[in-house]
mmCIF file of C-alpha atoms in Angstrom:
data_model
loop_
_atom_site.group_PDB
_atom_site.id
_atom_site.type_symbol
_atom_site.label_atom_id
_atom_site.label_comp_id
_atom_site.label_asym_id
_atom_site.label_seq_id
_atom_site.Cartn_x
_atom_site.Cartn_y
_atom_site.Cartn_z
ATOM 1 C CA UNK A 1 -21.199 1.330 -20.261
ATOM 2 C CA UNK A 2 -23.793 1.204 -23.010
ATOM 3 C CA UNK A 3 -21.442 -0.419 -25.371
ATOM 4 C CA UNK A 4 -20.275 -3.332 -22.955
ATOM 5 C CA UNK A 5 -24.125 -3.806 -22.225
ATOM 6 C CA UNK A 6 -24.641 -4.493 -26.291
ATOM 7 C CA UNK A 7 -21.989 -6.245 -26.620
ATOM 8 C CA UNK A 8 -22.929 -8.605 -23.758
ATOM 9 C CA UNK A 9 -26.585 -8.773 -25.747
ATOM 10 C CA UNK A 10 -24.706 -9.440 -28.887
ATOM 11 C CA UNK A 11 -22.238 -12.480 -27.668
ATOM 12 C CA UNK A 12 -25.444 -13.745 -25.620
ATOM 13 C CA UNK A 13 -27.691 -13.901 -28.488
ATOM 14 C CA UNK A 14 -24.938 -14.741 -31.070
ATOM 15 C CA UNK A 15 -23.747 -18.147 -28.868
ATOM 16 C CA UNK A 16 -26.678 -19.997 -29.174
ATOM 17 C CA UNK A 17 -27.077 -19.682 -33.369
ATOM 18 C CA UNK A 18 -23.566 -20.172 -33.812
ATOM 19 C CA UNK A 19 -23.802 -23.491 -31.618
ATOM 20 C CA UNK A 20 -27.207 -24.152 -34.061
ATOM 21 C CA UNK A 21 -24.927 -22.967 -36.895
ATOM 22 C CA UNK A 22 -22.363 -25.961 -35.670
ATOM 23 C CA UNK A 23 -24.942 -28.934 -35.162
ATOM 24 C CA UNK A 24 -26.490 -28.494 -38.330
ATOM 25 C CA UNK A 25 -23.037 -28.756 -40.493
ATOM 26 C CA UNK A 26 -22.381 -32.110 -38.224
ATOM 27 C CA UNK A 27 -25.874 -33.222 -39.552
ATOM 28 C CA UNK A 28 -26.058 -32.261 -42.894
ATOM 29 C CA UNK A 29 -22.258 -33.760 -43.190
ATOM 30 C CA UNK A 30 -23.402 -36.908 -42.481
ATOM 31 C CA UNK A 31 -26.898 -36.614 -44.310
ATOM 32 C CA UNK A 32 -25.101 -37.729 -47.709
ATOM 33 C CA UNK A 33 -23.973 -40.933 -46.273
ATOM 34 C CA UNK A 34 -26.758 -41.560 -45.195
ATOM 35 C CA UNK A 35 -28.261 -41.400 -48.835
ATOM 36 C CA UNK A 36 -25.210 -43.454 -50.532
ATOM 37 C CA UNK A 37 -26.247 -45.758 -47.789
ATOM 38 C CA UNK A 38 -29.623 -46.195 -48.641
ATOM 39 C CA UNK A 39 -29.071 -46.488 -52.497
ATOM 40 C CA UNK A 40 -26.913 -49.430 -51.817
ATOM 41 C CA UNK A 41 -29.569 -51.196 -49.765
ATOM 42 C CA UNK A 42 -31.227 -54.509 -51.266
ATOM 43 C CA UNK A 43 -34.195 -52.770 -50.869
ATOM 44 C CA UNK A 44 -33.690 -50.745 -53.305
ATOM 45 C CA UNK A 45 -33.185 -53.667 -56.142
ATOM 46 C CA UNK A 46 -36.281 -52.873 -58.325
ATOM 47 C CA UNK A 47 -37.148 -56.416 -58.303
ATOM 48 C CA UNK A 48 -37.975 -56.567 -54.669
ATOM 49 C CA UNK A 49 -39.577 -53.312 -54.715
ATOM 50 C CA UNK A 50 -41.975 -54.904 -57.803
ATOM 51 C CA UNK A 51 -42.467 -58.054 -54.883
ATOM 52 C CA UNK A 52 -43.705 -55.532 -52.229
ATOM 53 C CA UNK A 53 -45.591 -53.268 -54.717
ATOM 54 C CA UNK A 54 -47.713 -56.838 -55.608
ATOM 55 C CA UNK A 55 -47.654 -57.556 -51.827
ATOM 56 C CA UNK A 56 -49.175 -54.154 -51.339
ATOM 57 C CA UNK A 57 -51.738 -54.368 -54.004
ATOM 58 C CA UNK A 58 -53.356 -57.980 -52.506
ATOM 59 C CA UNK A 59 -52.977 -56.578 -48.991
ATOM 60 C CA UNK A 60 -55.535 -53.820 -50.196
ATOM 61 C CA UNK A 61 -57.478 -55.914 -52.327
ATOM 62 C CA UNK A 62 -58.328 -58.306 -49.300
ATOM 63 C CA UNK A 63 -58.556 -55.073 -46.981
ATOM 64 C CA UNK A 64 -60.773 -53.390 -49.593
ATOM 65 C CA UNK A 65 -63.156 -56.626 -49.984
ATOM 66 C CA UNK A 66 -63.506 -56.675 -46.227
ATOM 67 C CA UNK A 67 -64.677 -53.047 -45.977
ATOM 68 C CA UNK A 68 -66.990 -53.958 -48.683
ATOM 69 C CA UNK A 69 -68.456 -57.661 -47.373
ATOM 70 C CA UNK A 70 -70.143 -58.376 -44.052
ATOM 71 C CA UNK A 71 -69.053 -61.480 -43.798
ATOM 72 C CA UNK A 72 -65.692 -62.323 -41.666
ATOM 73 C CA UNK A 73 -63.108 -62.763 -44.266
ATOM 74 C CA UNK A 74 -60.374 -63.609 -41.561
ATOM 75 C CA UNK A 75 -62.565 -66.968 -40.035
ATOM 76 C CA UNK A 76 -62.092 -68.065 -44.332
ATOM 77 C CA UNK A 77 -60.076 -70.933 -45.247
ATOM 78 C CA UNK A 78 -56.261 -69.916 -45.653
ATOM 79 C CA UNK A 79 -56.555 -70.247 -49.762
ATOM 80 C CA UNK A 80 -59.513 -68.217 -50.500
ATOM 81 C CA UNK A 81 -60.730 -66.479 -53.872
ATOM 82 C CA UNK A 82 -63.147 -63.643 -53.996
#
């Protein structure tokens, strides 16, 4: 009686890791696809990534010189110089 009650525990407890087990070979099957999928994005051509790194960097610079000023920057004429 002991031993059916154990193994009951056993299959019980063993169900839900082995269903855990399952899902996360689906996902990590998939999870290199993802990456060749990604690498072949035009995103990932270094000259648009050296475009948004100098779109980054004057996005800051205007956000930095607005912390720093009290004046409205965003009321300024559309081709402004600091």
């Amino acid at each position: 009686m002991a031993a059916a009650r154990w193994a009951l525990a056993l299959a019980r407890g063993a169900a839900p890791v082995a269903l855990g087990v399952l899902l996360w070979v689906a996902v990590a099957g998939g999870e290199q696809d993802r990456l060749d999928t990604l690498k072949g994005l035009p995103e990932a051509n270094p000259e648009v990534l050296a475009q948004r790194r100098r779109h980054n960097e004057l996005i800051m610079a205007a956000l930095r010189e607005a912390a720093e000023t009290d004046e409205n920057v965003a009321r300024r004429p559309v081709p402004w110089r600091k």
